[in-house]
PDB file of C-alpha atoms in Angstrom:
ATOM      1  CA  UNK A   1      49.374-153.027 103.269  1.00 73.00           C
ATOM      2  CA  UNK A   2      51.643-153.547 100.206  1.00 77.00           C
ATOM      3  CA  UNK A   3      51.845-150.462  99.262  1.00 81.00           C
ATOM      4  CA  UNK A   4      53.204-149.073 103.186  1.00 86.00           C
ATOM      5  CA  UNK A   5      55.502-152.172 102.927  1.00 89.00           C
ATOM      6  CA  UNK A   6      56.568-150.591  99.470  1.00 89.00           C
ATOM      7  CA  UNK A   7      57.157-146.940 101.535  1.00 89.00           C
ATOM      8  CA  UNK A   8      59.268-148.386 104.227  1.00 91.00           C
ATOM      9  CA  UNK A   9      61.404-150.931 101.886  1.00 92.00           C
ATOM     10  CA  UNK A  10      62.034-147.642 100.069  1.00 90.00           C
ATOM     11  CA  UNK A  11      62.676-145.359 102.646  1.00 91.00           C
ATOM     12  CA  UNK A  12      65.299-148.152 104.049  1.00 93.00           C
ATOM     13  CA  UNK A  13      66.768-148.094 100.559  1.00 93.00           C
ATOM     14  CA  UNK A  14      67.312-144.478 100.948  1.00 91.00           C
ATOM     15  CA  UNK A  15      68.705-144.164 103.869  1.00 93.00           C
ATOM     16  CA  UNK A  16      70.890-146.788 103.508  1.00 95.00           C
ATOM     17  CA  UNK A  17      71.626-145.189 100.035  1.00 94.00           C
ATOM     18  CA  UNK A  18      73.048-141.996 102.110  1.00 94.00           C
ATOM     19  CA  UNK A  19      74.883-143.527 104.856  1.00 93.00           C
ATOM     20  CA  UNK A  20      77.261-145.573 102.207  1.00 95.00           C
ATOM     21  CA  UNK A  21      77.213-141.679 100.683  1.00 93.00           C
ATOM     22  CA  UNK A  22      78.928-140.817 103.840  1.00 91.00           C
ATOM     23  CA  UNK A  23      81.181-143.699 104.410  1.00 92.00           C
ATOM     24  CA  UNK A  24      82.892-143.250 100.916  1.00 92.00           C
ATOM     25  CA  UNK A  25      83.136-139.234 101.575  1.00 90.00           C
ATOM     26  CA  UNK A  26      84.711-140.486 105.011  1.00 88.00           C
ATOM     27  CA  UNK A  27      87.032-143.422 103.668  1.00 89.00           C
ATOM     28  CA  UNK A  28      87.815-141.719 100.267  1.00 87.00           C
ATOM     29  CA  UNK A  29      88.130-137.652 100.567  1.00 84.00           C
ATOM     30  CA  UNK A  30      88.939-137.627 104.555  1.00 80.00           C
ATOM     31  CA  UNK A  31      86.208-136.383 105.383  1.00 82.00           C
ATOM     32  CA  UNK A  32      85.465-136.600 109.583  1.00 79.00           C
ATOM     33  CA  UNK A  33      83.250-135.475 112.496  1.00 80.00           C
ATOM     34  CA  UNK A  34      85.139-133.065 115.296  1.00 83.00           C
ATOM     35  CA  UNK A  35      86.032-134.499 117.793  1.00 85.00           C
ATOM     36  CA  UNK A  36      85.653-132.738 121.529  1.00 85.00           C
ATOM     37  CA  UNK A  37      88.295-134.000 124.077  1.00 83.00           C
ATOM     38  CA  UNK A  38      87.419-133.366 127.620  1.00 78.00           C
ATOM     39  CA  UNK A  39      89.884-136.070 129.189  1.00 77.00           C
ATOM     40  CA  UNK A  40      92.824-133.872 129.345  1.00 74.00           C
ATOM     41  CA  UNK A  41      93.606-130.421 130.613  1.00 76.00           C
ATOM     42  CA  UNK A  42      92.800-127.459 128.728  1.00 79.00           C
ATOM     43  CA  UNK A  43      96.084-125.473 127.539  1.00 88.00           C
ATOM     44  CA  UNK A  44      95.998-121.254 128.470  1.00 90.00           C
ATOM     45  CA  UNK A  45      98.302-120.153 124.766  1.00 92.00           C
ATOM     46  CA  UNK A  46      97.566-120.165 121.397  1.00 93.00           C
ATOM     47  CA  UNK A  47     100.765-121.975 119.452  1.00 92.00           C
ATOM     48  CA  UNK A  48     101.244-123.277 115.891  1.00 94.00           C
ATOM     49  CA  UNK A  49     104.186-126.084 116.226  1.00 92.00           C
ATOM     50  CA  UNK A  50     105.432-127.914 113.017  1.00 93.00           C
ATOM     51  CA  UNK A  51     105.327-131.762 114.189  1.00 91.00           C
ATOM     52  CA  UNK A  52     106.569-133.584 110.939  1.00 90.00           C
ATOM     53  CA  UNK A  53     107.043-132.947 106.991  1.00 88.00           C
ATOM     54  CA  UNK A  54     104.178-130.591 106.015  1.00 89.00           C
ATOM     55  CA  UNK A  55     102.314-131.440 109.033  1.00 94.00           C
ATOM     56  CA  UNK A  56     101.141-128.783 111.804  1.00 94.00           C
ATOM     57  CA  UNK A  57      99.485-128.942 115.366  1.00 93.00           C
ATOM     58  CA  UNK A  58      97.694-125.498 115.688  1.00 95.00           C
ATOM     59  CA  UNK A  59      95.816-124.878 118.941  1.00 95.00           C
ATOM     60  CA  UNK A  60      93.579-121.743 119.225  1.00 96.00           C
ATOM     61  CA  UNK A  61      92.673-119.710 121.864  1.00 96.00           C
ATOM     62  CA  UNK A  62      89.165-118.254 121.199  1.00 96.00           C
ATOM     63  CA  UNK A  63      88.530-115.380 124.359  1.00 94.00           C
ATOM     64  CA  UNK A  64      86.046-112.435 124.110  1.00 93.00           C
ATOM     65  CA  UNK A  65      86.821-110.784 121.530  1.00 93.00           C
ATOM     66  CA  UNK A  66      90.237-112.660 119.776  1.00 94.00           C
ATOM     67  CA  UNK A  67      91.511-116.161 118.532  1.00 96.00           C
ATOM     68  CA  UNK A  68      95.568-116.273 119.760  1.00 93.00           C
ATOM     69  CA  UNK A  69      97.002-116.940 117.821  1.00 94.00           C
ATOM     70  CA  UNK A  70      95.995-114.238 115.702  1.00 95.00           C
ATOM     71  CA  UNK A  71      97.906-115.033 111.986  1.00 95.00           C
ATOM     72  CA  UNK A  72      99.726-118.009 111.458  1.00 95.00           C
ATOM     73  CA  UNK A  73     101.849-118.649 107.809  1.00 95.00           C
ATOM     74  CA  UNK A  74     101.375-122.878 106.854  1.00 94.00           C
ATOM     75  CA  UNK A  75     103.000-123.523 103.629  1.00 94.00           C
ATOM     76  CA  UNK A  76     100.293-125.420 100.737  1.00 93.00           C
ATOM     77  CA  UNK A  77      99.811-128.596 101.025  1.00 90.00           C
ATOM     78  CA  UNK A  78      99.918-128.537 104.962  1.00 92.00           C
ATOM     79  CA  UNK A  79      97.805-131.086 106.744  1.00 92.00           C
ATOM     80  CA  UNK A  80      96.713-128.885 110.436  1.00 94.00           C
ATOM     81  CA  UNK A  81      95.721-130.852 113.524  1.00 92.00           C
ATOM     82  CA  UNK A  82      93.512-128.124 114.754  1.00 94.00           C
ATOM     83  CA  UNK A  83      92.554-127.634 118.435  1.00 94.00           C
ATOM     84  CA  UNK A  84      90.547-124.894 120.293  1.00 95.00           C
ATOM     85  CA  UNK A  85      89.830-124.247 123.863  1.00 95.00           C
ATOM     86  CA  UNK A  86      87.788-121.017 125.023  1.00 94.00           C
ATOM     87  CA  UNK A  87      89.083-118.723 127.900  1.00 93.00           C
ATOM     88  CA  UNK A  88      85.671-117.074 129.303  1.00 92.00           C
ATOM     89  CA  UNK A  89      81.605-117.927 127.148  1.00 94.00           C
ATOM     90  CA  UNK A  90      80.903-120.481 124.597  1.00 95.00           C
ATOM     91  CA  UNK A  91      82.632-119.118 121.335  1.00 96.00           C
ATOM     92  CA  UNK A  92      82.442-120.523 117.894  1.00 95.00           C
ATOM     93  CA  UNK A  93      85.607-121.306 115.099  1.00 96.00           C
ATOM     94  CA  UNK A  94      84.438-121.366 111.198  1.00 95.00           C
ATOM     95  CA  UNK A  95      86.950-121.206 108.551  1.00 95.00           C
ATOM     96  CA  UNK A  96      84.782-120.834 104.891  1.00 92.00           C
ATOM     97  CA  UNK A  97      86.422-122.193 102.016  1.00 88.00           C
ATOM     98  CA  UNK A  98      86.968-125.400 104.394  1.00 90.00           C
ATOM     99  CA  UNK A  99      84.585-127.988 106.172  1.00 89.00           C
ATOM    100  CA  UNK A 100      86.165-126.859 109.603  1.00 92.00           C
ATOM    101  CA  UNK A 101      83.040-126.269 112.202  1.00 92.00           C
ATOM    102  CA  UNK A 102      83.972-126.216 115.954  1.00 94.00           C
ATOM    103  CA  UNK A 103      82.257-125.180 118.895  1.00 94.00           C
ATOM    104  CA  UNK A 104      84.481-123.579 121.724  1.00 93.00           C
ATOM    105  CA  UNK A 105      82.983-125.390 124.830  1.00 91.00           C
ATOM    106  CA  UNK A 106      84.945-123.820 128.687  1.00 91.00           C
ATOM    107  CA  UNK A 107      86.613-126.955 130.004  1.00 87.00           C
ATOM    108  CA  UNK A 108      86.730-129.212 126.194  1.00 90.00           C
ATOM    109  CA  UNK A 109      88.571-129.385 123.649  1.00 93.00           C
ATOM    110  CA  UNK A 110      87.560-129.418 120.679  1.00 93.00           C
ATOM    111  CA  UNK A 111      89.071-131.048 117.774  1.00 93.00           C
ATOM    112  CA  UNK A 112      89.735-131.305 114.092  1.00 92.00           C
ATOM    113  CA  UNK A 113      91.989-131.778 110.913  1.00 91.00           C
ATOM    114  CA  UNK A 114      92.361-129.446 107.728  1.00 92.00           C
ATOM    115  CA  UNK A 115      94.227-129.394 104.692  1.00 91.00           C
ATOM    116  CA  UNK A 116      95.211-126.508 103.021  1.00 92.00           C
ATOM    117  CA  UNK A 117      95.555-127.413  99.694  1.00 89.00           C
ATOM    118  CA  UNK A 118      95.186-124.092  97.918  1.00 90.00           C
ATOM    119  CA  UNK A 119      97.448-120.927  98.471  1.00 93.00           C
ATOM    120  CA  UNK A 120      95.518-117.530 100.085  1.00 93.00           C
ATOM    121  CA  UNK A 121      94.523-115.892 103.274  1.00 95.00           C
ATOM    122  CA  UNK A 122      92.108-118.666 105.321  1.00 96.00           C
ATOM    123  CA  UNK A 123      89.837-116.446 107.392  1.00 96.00           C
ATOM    124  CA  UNK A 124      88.929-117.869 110.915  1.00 96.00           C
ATOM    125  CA  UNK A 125      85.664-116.650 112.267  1.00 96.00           C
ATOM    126  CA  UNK A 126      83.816-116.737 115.758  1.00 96.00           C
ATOM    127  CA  UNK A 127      80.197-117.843 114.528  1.00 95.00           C
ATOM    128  CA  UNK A 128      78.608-118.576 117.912  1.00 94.00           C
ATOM    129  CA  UNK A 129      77.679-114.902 119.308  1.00 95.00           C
ATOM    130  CA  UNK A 130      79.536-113.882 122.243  1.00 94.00           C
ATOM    131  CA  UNK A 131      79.013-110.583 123.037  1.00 92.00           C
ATOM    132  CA  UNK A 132      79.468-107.169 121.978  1.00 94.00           C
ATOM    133  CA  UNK A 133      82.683-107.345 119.970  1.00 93.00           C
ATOM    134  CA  UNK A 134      81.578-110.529 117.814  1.00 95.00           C
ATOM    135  CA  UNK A 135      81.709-109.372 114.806  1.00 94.00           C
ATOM    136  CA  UNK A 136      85.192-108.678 115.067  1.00 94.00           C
ATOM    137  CA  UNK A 137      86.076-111.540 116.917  1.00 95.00           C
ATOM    138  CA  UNK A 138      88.842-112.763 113.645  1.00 95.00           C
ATOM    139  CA  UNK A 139      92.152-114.413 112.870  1.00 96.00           C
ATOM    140  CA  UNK A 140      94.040-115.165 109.553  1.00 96.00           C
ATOM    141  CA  UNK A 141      95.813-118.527 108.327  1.00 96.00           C
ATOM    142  CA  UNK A 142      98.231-117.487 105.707  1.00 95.00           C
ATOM    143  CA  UNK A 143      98.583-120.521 103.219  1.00 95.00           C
ATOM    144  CA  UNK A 144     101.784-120.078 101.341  1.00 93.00           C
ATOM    145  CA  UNK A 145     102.779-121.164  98.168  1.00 88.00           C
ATOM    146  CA  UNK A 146     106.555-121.930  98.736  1.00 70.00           C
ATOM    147  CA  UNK A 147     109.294-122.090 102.067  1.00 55.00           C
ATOM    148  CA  UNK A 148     107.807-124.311 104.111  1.00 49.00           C
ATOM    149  CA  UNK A 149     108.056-123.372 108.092  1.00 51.00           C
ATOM    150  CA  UNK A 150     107.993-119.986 108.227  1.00 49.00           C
ATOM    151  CA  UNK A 151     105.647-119.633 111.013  1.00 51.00           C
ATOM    152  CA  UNK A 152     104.649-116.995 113.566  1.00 49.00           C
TER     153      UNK A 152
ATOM    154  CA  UNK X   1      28.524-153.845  95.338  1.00 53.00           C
ATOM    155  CA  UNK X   2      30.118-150.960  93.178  1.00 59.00           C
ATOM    156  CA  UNK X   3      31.894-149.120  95.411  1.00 62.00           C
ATOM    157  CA  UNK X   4      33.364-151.958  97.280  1.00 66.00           C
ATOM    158  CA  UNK X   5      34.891-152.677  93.464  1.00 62.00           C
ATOM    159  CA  UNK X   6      35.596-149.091  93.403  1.00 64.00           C
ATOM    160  CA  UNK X   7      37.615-149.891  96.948  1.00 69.00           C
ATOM    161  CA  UNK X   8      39.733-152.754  95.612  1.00 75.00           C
ATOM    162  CA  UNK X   9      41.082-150.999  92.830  1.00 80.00           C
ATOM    163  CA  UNK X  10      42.054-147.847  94.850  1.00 83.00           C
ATOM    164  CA  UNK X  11      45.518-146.947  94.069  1.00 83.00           C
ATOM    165  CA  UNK X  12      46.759-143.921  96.180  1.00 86.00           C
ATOM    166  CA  UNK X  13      48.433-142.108  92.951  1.00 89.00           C
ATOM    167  CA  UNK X  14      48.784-139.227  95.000  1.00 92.00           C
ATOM    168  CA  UNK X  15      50.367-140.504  98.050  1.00 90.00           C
ATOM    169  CA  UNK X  16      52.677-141.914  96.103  1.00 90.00           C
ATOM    170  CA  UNK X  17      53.458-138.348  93.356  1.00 93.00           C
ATOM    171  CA  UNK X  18      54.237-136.813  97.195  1.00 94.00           C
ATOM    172  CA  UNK X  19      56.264-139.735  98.667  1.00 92.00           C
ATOM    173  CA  UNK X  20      58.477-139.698  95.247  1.00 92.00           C
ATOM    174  CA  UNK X  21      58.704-136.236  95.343  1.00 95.00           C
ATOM    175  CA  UNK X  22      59.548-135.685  98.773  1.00 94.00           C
ATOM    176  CA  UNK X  23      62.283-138.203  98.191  1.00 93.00           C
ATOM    177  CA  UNK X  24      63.472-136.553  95.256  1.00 94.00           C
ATOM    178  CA  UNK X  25      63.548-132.995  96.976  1.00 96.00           C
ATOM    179  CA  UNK X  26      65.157-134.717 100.142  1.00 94.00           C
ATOM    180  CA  UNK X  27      67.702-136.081  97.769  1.00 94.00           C
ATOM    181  CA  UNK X  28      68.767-132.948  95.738  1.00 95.00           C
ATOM    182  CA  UNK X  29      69.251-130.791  98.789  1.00 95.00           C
ATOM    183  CA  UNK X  30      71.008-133.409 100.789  1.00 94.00           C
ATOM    184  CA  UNK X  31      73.374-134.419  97.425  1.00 94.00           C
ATOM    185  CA  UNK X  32      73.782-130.475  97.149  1.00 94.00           C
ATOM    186  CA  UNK X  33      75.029-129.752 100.786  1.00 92.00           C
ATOM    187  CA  UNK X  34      77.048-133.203 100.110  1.00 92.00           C
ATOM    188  CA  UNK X  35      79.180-132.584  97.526  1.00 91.00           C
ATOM    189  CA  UNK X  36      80.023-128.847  98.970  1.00 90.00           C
ATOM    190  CA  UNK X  37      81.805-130.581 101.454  1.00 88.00           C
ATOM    191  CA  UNK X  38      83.217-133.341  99.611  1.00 88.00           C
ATOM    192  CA  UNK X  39      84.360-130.207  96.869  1.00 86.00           C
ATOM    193  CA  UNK X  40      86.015-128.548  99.901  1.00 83.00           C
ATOM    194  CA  UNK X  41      88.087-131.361 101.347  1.00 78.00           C
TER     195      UNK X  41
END
């Protein structure tokens, strides 16, 4: 009996442990969930728009077998409200290098904020198969090092 | 008489090697995976 009391006082300890692990990655380095947004309407075209100083609303079109927009040019430092809506099947947006994960869901939206901090070509990948052209299914985000604005 | 003694002072050393283990294991992988993202942000 003391020694299960033992196992579950510790287990609580290290869970608890982890969550307050989480919080500080959350409060301190920005780090969030995606969100999905199913309240308002789905838009039909990919856009990058420029909505204040070194900060950028991007919203993706993911359809079989593209992401519109295809390349987009953010300067460093950008902070990117990203959205993405899917056209036809359930498609997937990945960007390595970064923590952004989102599912492409027909009739959501999903949701989520990046910062590019380094310079170099961000490459945007489907990672849900979707059919026969998956594995080409791409798009670029060119992070520049200098002139801010010069988007597609 | 002596295995009831025996009984008493049972202490499940092995239970307990796997339980601290298991945490520890639990614990590298999930710090691992955790400061990937926290490296990426």
């Amino acid at each position: 009996m003391r020694g299960e009391r033992a196992v579950l006082g510790l287990s609580l300890v290290f869970v608890v442990f982890l969550f307050v692990l989480l919080l500080f990655a959350r409060s301190a380095y920005g780090v969030d969930l995606p969100g999905c947004l199913t309240d308002v309407e789905p838009y039909t075209k990919g856009a990058i728009e420029q909505i204040a100083a070194n900060r950028y609303q991007l919203r993706y079109v993911a359809k079989m077998w593209t992401f519109d927009p295809p390349e987009v040019r953010v300067p460093a430092g950008a902070e990117v409200d990203l959205y993405l809506v899917t056209q036809d099947v359930v498609h997937g947006l990945q960007i390595p290098g970064t923590n952004v994960n989102l599912m492409a869901v027909p009739g959501a939206i999903a949701y989520t904020k990046v910062k590019f901090t380094r310079p170099g070509t961000y490459y945007v990948r489907c990672h849900e198969f979707c059919g026969a052209g998956h594995q080409f299914m791409e798009a670029r985000i060119i992070v520049e090092e200098t002139s801010p604005g010069a988007n597609q | 008489m002596s295995a009831n003694r025996d009984k008493e002072g049972f202490v499940p050393r092995g239970a307990w090697t796997f339980f601290v283990l298991l945490l520890v294991v639990g614990l590298v992988i999930w710090l691992a995976v955790y400061f990937v993202m926290v490296n990426r942000t």
